[in-house]
């Protein structure tokens, strides 16, 4: 049976139910099919909603500790004083009340892939036929000497949106006149490759308005970064020399953190800051690592057609935690992968074969309030894994006009509104 036939059969079954026809297909019977989704962020919330959309007869349970999910996208806008925390918070009420997903606010502590069950901190044991895991990233505490969870209370990473975002914003907004903000950018791979540079831009935006003798220094572990030429052009136009970027080989690589003296040790000496935003190296979220879903890289290998783990059957891993070929770790990518995983899960649970995926990503970065840049790509599955399709997508041109750059800032807002409605609305 192909997808169109199934759709017809499903429509027929609904008619049958409405008119009481005897012998309507069993698709409407009380479900014994269970999908468990772990994590209610960009990947998990999309997956929960779309499994239910593709096959309403499946019982979908979503486990997520937060009752309000604050997005990392636009959290840099909060730090820069352009948006409020309330504007980036999303409730799970529509998920349960409108979309019929069972939402449990708890933490999964362990997945047992042999028994197909997950245990939660609150003492529940949740059985599944298939699980979709999207726990995002965790930080490699102590990968850099001196930077642990305690240190993040002094030098916030602000790379999980929430209290850390507010802490960094408050430190920036109360920094002494002429102070120095140091931003440490991590090595690849990490969540949102343009994220640190958008942040540096919006910190500079705040300083230019409120503390014009202040300065931003980016200490980078890398030699180059995403959309570099466009960022550097924007920085020169809007902020002069307010932002200084140092690559790993020019003193950007940090070997030790000292919270007492508010300084970072590099191969070129100690660097002191008034505010330090330290973004540490990253790996897949704890539940993925504790459940044996990661390989030596610290990320989860998957079948790139279905997103099913190549280590444990019946568990699909999506979003930042998985290794999705050439796709970046972004919210849009996580949501795009979630739809493919949801389709694969419903296909497999209904005995259908899965299809090669088509995936997409668009990433906007705000450099000033009316100045944004973007990158977009479309992806397909090749024998080498997921790759970008040549000629599809593109980058803001270097010679974009002021109108184009300011239109990009409006598109960014439209992108955020439509994606977040599609996920949590
Ligand atoms: C500053 C910044 C700016 C960004 N800007 C953009 C942007 O403009 N565009 C874009 O596309 N992307 C952006 N991103 C990237 C984006 O935030 C991530 O790629 C995206 O959140 C990944 O989705 P995910 O589902 O993998 O993880 P998340 O969205 O982080 O969701 C993971 C969820 O899992 C939950 N969880 C974790 N462990 C458990 C457990 N054991 N049990 C139950 N629940 C659990 C967590 O509470 C969390 O809610 C940005 C990131 C940052 C840091």
Coordinates of C-alpha atoms and ligand atoms in Angstrom, one line a residue:
X1 CA 0.0 0.0 0.0
X2 CA 1.5 3.4 -0.9
X3 CA 1.1 6.6 1.1
X4 CA -1.8 7.8 -1.1
X5 CA -3.7 4.6 -0.7
X6 CA -3.2 4.7 3.1
X7 CA -4.5 8.3 3.1
X8 CA -7.6 7.2 1.3
X9 CA -8.1 4.3 3.6
X10 CA -7.6 6.5 6.6
X11 CA -10.2 9.0 5.2
X12 CA -12.5 6.1 4.6
X13 CA -12.1 4.9 8.1
X14 CA -13.0 8.3 9.5
X15 CA -16.2 8.3 7.3
X16 CA -16.9 4.8 8.5
X17 CA -16.6 5.8 12.1
X18 CA -18.8 8.9 11.6
X19 CA -21.6 6.9 10.0
X20 CA -21.3 3.8 12.1
X21 CA -20.3 1.5 9.2
X22 CA -19.5 -2.0 10.5
X23 CA -16.1 -3.2 9.6
X24 CA -14.3 0.1 9.4
X25 CA -10.5 -0.5 9.4
X26 CA -8.9 -1.2 12.7
X27 CA -6.9 2.0 12.5
X28 CA -9.5 3.7 14.6
X29 CA -9.5 1.1 17.4
X30 CA -8.1 2.1 20.8
X31 CA -4.4 2.3 20.2
X32 CA -1.9 -0.2 21.5
X33 CA 0.9 1.7 19.6
X34 CA 3.0 3.9 21.8
X35 CA 5.6 6.5 20.9
X36 CA 7.7 8.1 23.6
X37 CA 9.3 11.4 22.9
X38 CA 12.1 12.6 25.2
X39 CA 12.7 16.4 25.2
X40 CA 10.2 19.1 24.3
X41 CA 12.6 21.4 22.4
X42 CA 12.8 22.1 18.7
X43 CA 13.2 18.4 17.7
X44 CA 11.1 16.7 20.4
X45 CA 8.1 18.9 20.3
X46 CA 7.9 18.9 16.5
X47 CA 8.2 15.1 16.5
X48 CA 5.5 14.6 19.1
X49 CA 3.1 16.8 17.2
X50 CA 3.8 15.3 13.8
X51 CA 3.6 11.7 14.9
X52 CA 0.1 12.5 16.1
X53 CA -0.6 14.4 12.9
X54 CA 0.6 11.5 10.7
X55 CA -1.2 8.8 12.7
X56 CA -3.7 10.1 15.3
X57 CA -4.3 6.5 16.5
X58 CA -0.8 6.4 18.0
X59 CA -0.5 7.2 21.7
X60 CA 2.2 9.9 22.0
X61 CA 3.8 10.8 25.3
X62 CA 6.3 13.7 25.6
X63 CA 8.6 13.9 28.6
X64 CA 10.1 17.4 29.2
X65 CA 11.1 18.9 32.6
X66 CA 10.3 22.5 31.8
X67 CA 6.7 23.9 31.8
X68 CA 7.8 26.9 29.7
X69 CA 10.4 26.3 27.0
X70 CA 12.6 29.3 26.3
X71 CA 14.2 29.2 22.9
X72 CA 17.9 29.8 22.2
X73 CA 16.9 31.4 18.9
X74 CA 16.3 35.1 19.8
X75 CA 17.9 34.7 23.2
X76 CA 20.8 36.8 21.9
X77 CA 18.2 39.5 21.2
X78 CA 17.2 39.3 24.9
X79 CA 20.9 39.7 25.9
X80 CA 21.2 42.7 23.6
X81 CA 18.1 44.3 25.1
X82 CA 15.9 44.0 22.0
X83 CA 13.5 41.4 23.3
X84 CA 12.1 40.3 26.6
X85 CA 12.3 36.8 28.0
X86 CA 8.5 36.5 27.8
X87 CA 8.7 36.8 24.1
X88 CA 10.9 33.6 23.7
X89 CA 8.9 31.4 26.2
X90 CA 6.5 28.7 25.0
X91 CA 4.0 26.7 27.0
X92 CA 3.2 23.0 26.4
X93 CA -0.6 23.5 27.0
X94 CA -1.5 23.5 23.3
X95 CA 0.5 20.2 22.9
X96 CA -1.7 18.4 25.4
X97 CA -5.0 20.4 25.1
X98 CA -5.2 20.8 21.3
X99 CA -2.9 18.2 19.8
X100 CA -3.7 15.3 22.2
X101 CA -0.1 14.5 23.2
X102 CA 0.3 13.2 26.8
X103 CA 2.8 15.7 28.3
X104 CA 4.7 14.7 31.4
X105 CA 6.9 17.2 33.1
X106 CA 9.7 15.0 34.4
X107 CA 13.3 14.0 33.4
X108 CA 14.1 10.6 31.8
X109 CA 17.0 9.2 33.8
X110 CA 17.5 6.0 31.8
X111 CA 16.3 4.2 28.6
X112 CA 16.4 0.4 28.6
X113 CA 16.6 -0.5 24.9
X114 CA 16.3 -4.2 25.7
X115 CA 12.9 -3.8 27.5
X116 CA 11.7 -0.8 25.5
X117 CA 11.1 1.3 28.6
X118 CA 12.3 4.6 30.0
X119 CA 12.5 5.5 33.7
X120 CA 12.0 9.0 35.0
X121 CA 13.3 10.9 38.0
X122 CA 9.7 11.1 39.3
X123 CA 9.5 7.3 39.5
X124 CA 7.5 6.5 36.4
X125 CA 8.3 3.6 34.0
X126 CA 7.2 4.4 30.5
X127 CA 6.9 1.6 27.9
X128 CA 7.2 2.4 24.2
X129 CA 7.2 0.7 20.8
X130 CA 9.4 3.4 19.4
X131 CA 11.1 6.3 21.1
X132 CA 12.3 9.6 19.7
X133 CA 15.1 11.2 21.6
X134 CA 16.0 14.9 21.3
X135 CA 17.8 16.0 24.4
X136 CA 19.9 18.7 22.8
X137 CA 23.5 19.3 24.0
X138 CA 25.3 19.2 27.3
X139 CA 28.5 20.9 28.2
X140 CA 31.9 19.1 28.6
X141 CA 32.4 20.4 32.2
X142 CA 36.1 20.5 33.1
X143 CA 37.2 20.1 29.4
X144 CA 38.9 23.5 30.1
X145 CA 40.6 23.7 33.5
X146 CA 38.5 25.7 36.0
X147 CA 35.3 25.8 34.0
X148 CA 32.6 23.7 35.8
X149 CA 29.0 24.2 36.6
X150 CA 29.9 26.4 39.6
X151 CA 32.0 28.6 37.3
X152 CA 29.1 29.1 35.0
X153 CA 27.3 31.0 37.8
X154 CA 30.1 33.6 37.5
X155 CA 30.9 33.3 33.8
X156 CA 27.6 32.3 32.2
X157 CA 27.6 30.2 29.0
X158 CA 24.0 31.3 28.2
X159 CA 23.9 28.4 25.7
X160 CA 20.8 26.8 27.3
X161 CA 18.2 29.6 27.2
X162 CA 16.7 30.5 30.6
X163 CA 18.3 31.7 33.8
X164 CA 21.7 31.7 32.1
X165 CA 20.4 34.1 29.5
X166 CA 19.1 36.5 32.2
X167 CA 22.4 36.3 34.1
X168 CA 24.5 37.3 31.1
X169 CA 22.0 40.0 30.1
X170 CA 22.1 41.4 33.7
X171 CA 25.9 41.3 33.9
X172 CA 26.2 43.1 30.6
X173 CA 23.6 45.8 31.4
X174 CA 25.3 46.6 34.8
X175 CA 28.9 46.4 33.5
X176 CA 31.1 49.4 34.4
X177 CA 31.6 52.2 31.8
X178 CA 34.4 51.2 29.4
X179 CA 34.4 47.6 30.6
X180 CA 35.5 44.6 28.5
X181 CA 33.3 41.7 27.6
X182 CA 35.1 38.5 26.6
X183 CA 33.2 35.9 24.6
X184 CA 34.8 32.4 24.4
X185 CA 33.6 30.5 21.2
X186 CA 34.0 26.7 21.4
X187 CA 35.6 24.2 19.0
X188 CA 33.4 22.4 16.4
X189 CA 31.0 20.7 16.5
X190 CA 28.6 22.8 18.6
X191 CA 25.0 24.1 18.7
X192 CA 24.3 26.9 16.3
X193 CA 27.6 27.7 14.5
X194 CA 26.7 31.4 14.0
X195 CA 25.4 31.8 17.6
X196 CA 28.5 33.2 19.3
X197 CA 29.0 35.8 16.5
X198 CA 25.4 36.9 16.5
X199 CA 25.8 37.3 20.3
X200 CA 28.9 39.4 19.9
X201 CA 27.1 41.6 17.5
X202 CA 24.1 42.2 19.8
X203 CA 26.4 42.8 22.8
X204 CA 28.1 45.4 20.7
X205 CA 24.7 46.8 19.7
X206 CA 23.9 47.2 23.4
X207 CA 27.3 48.8 24.2
X208 CA 27.2 51.2 21.3
X209 CA 23.9 52.6 22.7
X210 CA 24.6 52.4 26.5
X211 CA 28.3 52.0 27.1
X212 CA 30.1 53.2 24.0
X213 CA 33.6 53.0 25.4
X214 CA 33.1 49.3 26.2
X215 CA 34.7 46.6 24.1
X216 CA 34.0 43.0 23.0
X217 CA 36.8 40.5 22.5
X218 CA 36.0 37.1 21.0
X219 CA 38.5 34.4 21.9
X220 CA 37.9 31.6 19.4
X221 CA 39.1 28.0 19.4
X222 CA 38.7 28.0 15.6
X223 CA 40.5 29.5 12.7
X224 CA 37.3 30.5 10.9
X225 CA 33.6 30.7 11.6
X226 CA 30.2 30.6 10.0
X227 CA 29.2 33.5 7.7
X228 CA 32.6 35.1 8.7
X229 CA 33.0 37.6 5.9
X230 CA 29.4 38.9 6.3
X231 CA 29.7 39.2 10.1
X232 CA 33.0 41.0 9.8
X233 CA 31.7 43.4 7.2
X234 CA 28.6 44.1 9.4
X235 CA 30.8 44.7 12.5
X236 CA 33.0 47.2 10.6
X237 CA 30.0 49.1 9.3
X238 CA 28.0 49.2 12.5
X239 CA 30.5 49.1 15.3
X240 CA 33.9 50.2 13.9
X241 CA 36.6 48.5 16.1
X242 CA 34.3 47.7 19.0
X243 CA 34.5 43.9 18.3
X244 CA 37.9 42.2 18.2
X245 CA 38.1 38.6 17.0
X246 CA 41.1 36.4 17.8
X247 CA 41.5 33.0 16.1
X248 CA 42.8 29.9 17.9
X249 CA 46.3 30.4 16.6
X250 CA 46.3 34.1 17.4
X251 CA 45.7 33.9 21.1
X252 CA 42.0 32.7 21.0
X253 CA 42.5 29.3 22.4
X254 CA 41.8 29.1 26.2
X255 CA 43.7 26.7 28.4
X256 CA 42.5 27.7 31.9
X257 CA 39.7 29.7 33.5
X258 CA 40.0 31.7 36.7
X259 CA 36.7 33.0 38.1
X260 CA 38.3 34.7 41.1
X261 CA 40.5 37.1 38.9
X262 CA 37.9 37.0 36.1
X263 CA 40.5 36.0 33.6
X264 CA 41.2 33.4 30.9
X265 CA 44.6 31.9 30.2
X266 CA 45.6 31.7 26.6
X267 CA 48.9 30.7 25.0
X268 CA 49.6 34.5 24.6
X269 CA 49.0 35.3 28.4
X270 CA 46.1 36.1 30.7
X271 CA 43.1 38.0 29.4
X272 CA 41.0 39.9 32.0
X273 CA 37.3 40.7 31.4
X274 CA 34.6 42.5 33.3
X275 CA 31.9 40.2 31.9
X276 CA 33.0 36.8 30.6
X277 CA 30.6 34.7 28.4
X278 CA 32.3 31.3 28.3
X279 CA 30.7 28.8 25.8
X280 CA 32.3 25.4 26.6
X281 CA 32.9 22.4 24.3
X282 CA 29.8 20.3 23.9
X283 CA 28.5 16.7 23.4
X284 CA 25.0 15.0 23.2
X285 CA 22.6 15.5 26.1
X286 CA 23.2 13.3 29.2
X287 CA 20.3 10.8 28.7
X288 CA 21.7 9.9 25.2
X289 CA 25.1 9.3 26.7
X290 CA 23.8 7.4 29.7
X291 CA 21.7 5.2 27.5
X292 CA 24.6 4.2 25.3
X293 CA 23.3 6.0 22.2
X294 CA 26.6 7.9 21.6
X295 CA 29.8 6.8 20.0
X296 CA 33.4 7.9 20.8
X297 CA 32.7 11.3 19.3
X298 CA 30.1 12.1 22.0
X299 CA 27.3 12.3 19.5
X300 CA 24.7 9.7 18.3
X301 CA 25.2 7.8 15.1
X302 CA 21.9 7.2 13.2
X303 CA 20.5 5.7 10.0
X304 CA 20.2 9.0 8.1
X305 CA 17.0 8.0 6.3
X306 CA 15.0 7.2 9.4
X307 CA 17.0 8.7 12.2
X308 CA 16.9 5.4 14.0
X309 CA 20.0 4.8 16.2
X310 CA 22.5 2.5 14.6
X311 CA 23.4 1.3 18.2
X312 CA 19.9 0.6 19.6
X313 CA 16.8 -0.5 17.6
X314 CA 13.5 1.3 18.0
X315 CA 15.1 4.5 19.3
X316 CA 15.4 7.5 16.9
X317 CA 17.7 10.4 17.8
X318 CA 17.2 13.8 16.2
X319 CA 18.4 17.4 16.7
X320 CA 21.7 18.6 18.1
X321 CA 22.4 15.2 19.7
X322 CA 22.6 13.2 16.5
X323 CA 25.1 13.0 13.7
X324 CA 23.1 14.2 10.7
X325 CA 25.7 14.3 7.9
X326 CA 26.3 17.9 6.7
X327 CA 23.4 19.5 8.6
X328 CA 24.3 22.1 11.2
X329 CA 23.1 21.8 14.8
X330 CA 20.2 24.3 14.6
X331 CA 16.6 24.6 15.7
X332 CA 15.3 24.6 12.1
X333 CA 17.4 21.6 11.3
X334 CA 16.1 19.8 14.4
X335 CA 12.5 20.5 13.5
X336 CA 13.1 19.4 9.9
X337 CA 14.7 16.1 11.1
X338 CA 11.8 15.6 13.5
X339 CA 9.3 15.6 10.7
X340 CA 11.3 13.0 8.8
X341 CA 11.7 10.9 11.9
X342 CA 7.9 11.2 12.7
X343 CA 7.1 10.0 9.2
X344 CA 9.6 7.2 9.4
X345 CA 8.2 6.1 12.8
X346 CA 4.6 6.1 11.6
X347 CA 5.6 4.3 8.3
X348 CA 7.5 1.6 10.2
X349 CA 4.7 1.2 12.8
X350 CA 2.2 0.7 10.0
X351 CA 4.3 -1.7 8.1
X352 CA 5.2 0.7 5.3
X353 CA 8.6 1.2 3.8
X354 CA 10.4 4.5 4.5
X355 CA 11.3 7.1 1.9
X356 CA 14.6 9.0 1.3
X357 CA 14.4 12.4 3.2
X358 CA 14.4 15.9 1.9
X359 CA 15.5 18.3 4.7
X360 CA 16.1 22.0 5.0
X361 CA 17.7 24.6 7.2
X362 CA 17.6 28.4 7.3
X363 CA 19.5 30.4 9.8
X364 CA 19.2 34.2 10.4
X365 CA 21.7 36.2 12.4
X366 CA 21.0 39.7 13.6
X367 CA 24.0 42.0 13.5
X368 CA 22.1 45.2 14.3
X369 CA 18.5 46.0 15.0
X370 CA 17.8 46.5 11.3
X371 CA 20.7 44.5 9.8
X372 CA 20.5 40.7 9.5
X373 CA 22.1 38.1 7.3
X374 CA 21.1 34.5 6.5
X375 CA 22.1 31.2 5.2
X376 CA 19.7 28.6 3.7
X377 CA 20.3 25.0 2.4
X378 CA 18.3 22.0 1.2
X379 CA 19.6 18.5 2.0
X380 CA 19.2 15.0 0.5
X381 CA 20.5 11.6 1.4
X382 CA 23.5 10.5 -0.6
X383 CA 25.7 7.4 -0.3
X384 CA 28.0 9.6 1.9
X385 CA 25.1 10.5 4.2
X386 CA 23.0 13.7 4.3
X387 CA 24.6 16.4 2.0
X388 CA 23.5 19.8 0.8
X389 CA 22.1 20.0 -2.7
X390 CA 24.3 22.2 -4.9
X391 CA 22.5 25.4 -6.1
X392 CA 19.7 25.1 -3.6
X393 CA 19.7 27.7 -0.8
X394 CA 22.4 30.4 -0.5
X395 CA 23.9 33.2 1.5
X396 CA 23.1 36.9 1.9
X397 CA 25.3 38.5 -0.8
X398 CA 28.2 40.6 0.3
X399 CA 26.9 43.6 -1.7
X400 CA 23.3 43.4 -0.2
X401 CA 21.7 46.8 0.0
X402 CA 20.6 48.4 3.3
X403 CA 17.0 47.6 2.4
X404 CA 17.8 43.9 1.8
X405 CA 19.7 43.7 5.1
X406 CA 16.8 45.4 7.0
X407 CA 14.3 43.1 5.2
X408 CA 16.3 40.1 6.4
X409 CA 15.7 41.3 10.0
X410 CA 12.0 41.2 9.3
X411 CA 12.2 37.8 7.7
X412 CA 14.0 36.6 10.9
X413 CA 11.0 37.6 13.0
X414 CA 8.6 35.9 10.5
X415 CA 10.7 32.8 10.6
X416 CA 10.7 32.7 14.4
X417 CA 6.9 33.3 14.6
X418 CA 5.9 30.6 12.0
X419 CA 8.4 28.0 13.3
X420 CA 7.5 28.4 16.9
X421 CA 3.7 28.2 16.1
X422 CA 4.3 25.1 14.1
X423 CA 6.1 23.5 17.1
X424 CA 4.4 24.7 20.3
X425 CA 1.4 26.7 19.0
Ligands
LIG1 C1 22.4 31.6 21.3 C2 21.8 30.6 20.4 C3 21.1 31.1 19.3 C4 20.5 30.2 18.4 N1 19.8 30.7 17.3 C5 19.3 29.8 16.4 C6 18.6 30.3 15.3 O1 18.5 31.5 15.1 N2 18.1 29.4 14.4 C7 18.1 28.1 14.7 O2 17.6 27.3 13.8 N3 18.8 27.6 15.7 C8 19.4 28.4 16.6 N4 20.0 27.9 17.7 C9 20.2 26.5 17.9 C10 19.0 25.7 18.5 O3 18.7 26.3 19.7 C11 19.3 24.3 18.7 O4 19.9 23.7 17.6 C12 18.0 23.5 19.0 O5 17.5 24.0 20.2 C13 18.2 22.0 19.0 O6 17.0 21.4 19.2 P1 17.0 20.0 20.1 O7 15.6 19.5 20.1 O8 18.1 19.1 19.7 O9 17.4 20.5 21.6 P2 16.6 21.6 22.5 O10 15.8 22.5 21.7 O11 17.6 22.2 23.4 O12 15.6 20.7 23.3 C14 16.1 19.7 24.2 C15 15.0 19.5 25.3 O13 15.3 18.2 25.9 C16 15.0 18.3 27.3 N5 15.7 17.3 27.9 C17 17.0 17.1 28.0 N6 17.3 15.9 28.7 C18 16.1 15.4 29.0 C19 15.7 14.2 29.8 N7 16.6 13.4 30.3 N8 14.4 14.0 29.9 C20 13.5 14.8 29.4 N9 13.8 15.9 28.7 C21 15.1 16.2 28.5 C22 15.5 19.7 27.6 O14 14.9 20.2 28.8 C23 15.1 20.6 26.4 O15 13.9 21.2 26.6 C24 20.6 28.8 18.6 C25 21.3 28.3 19.8 C26 21.9 29.2 20.6 C27 22.6 28.7 21.8

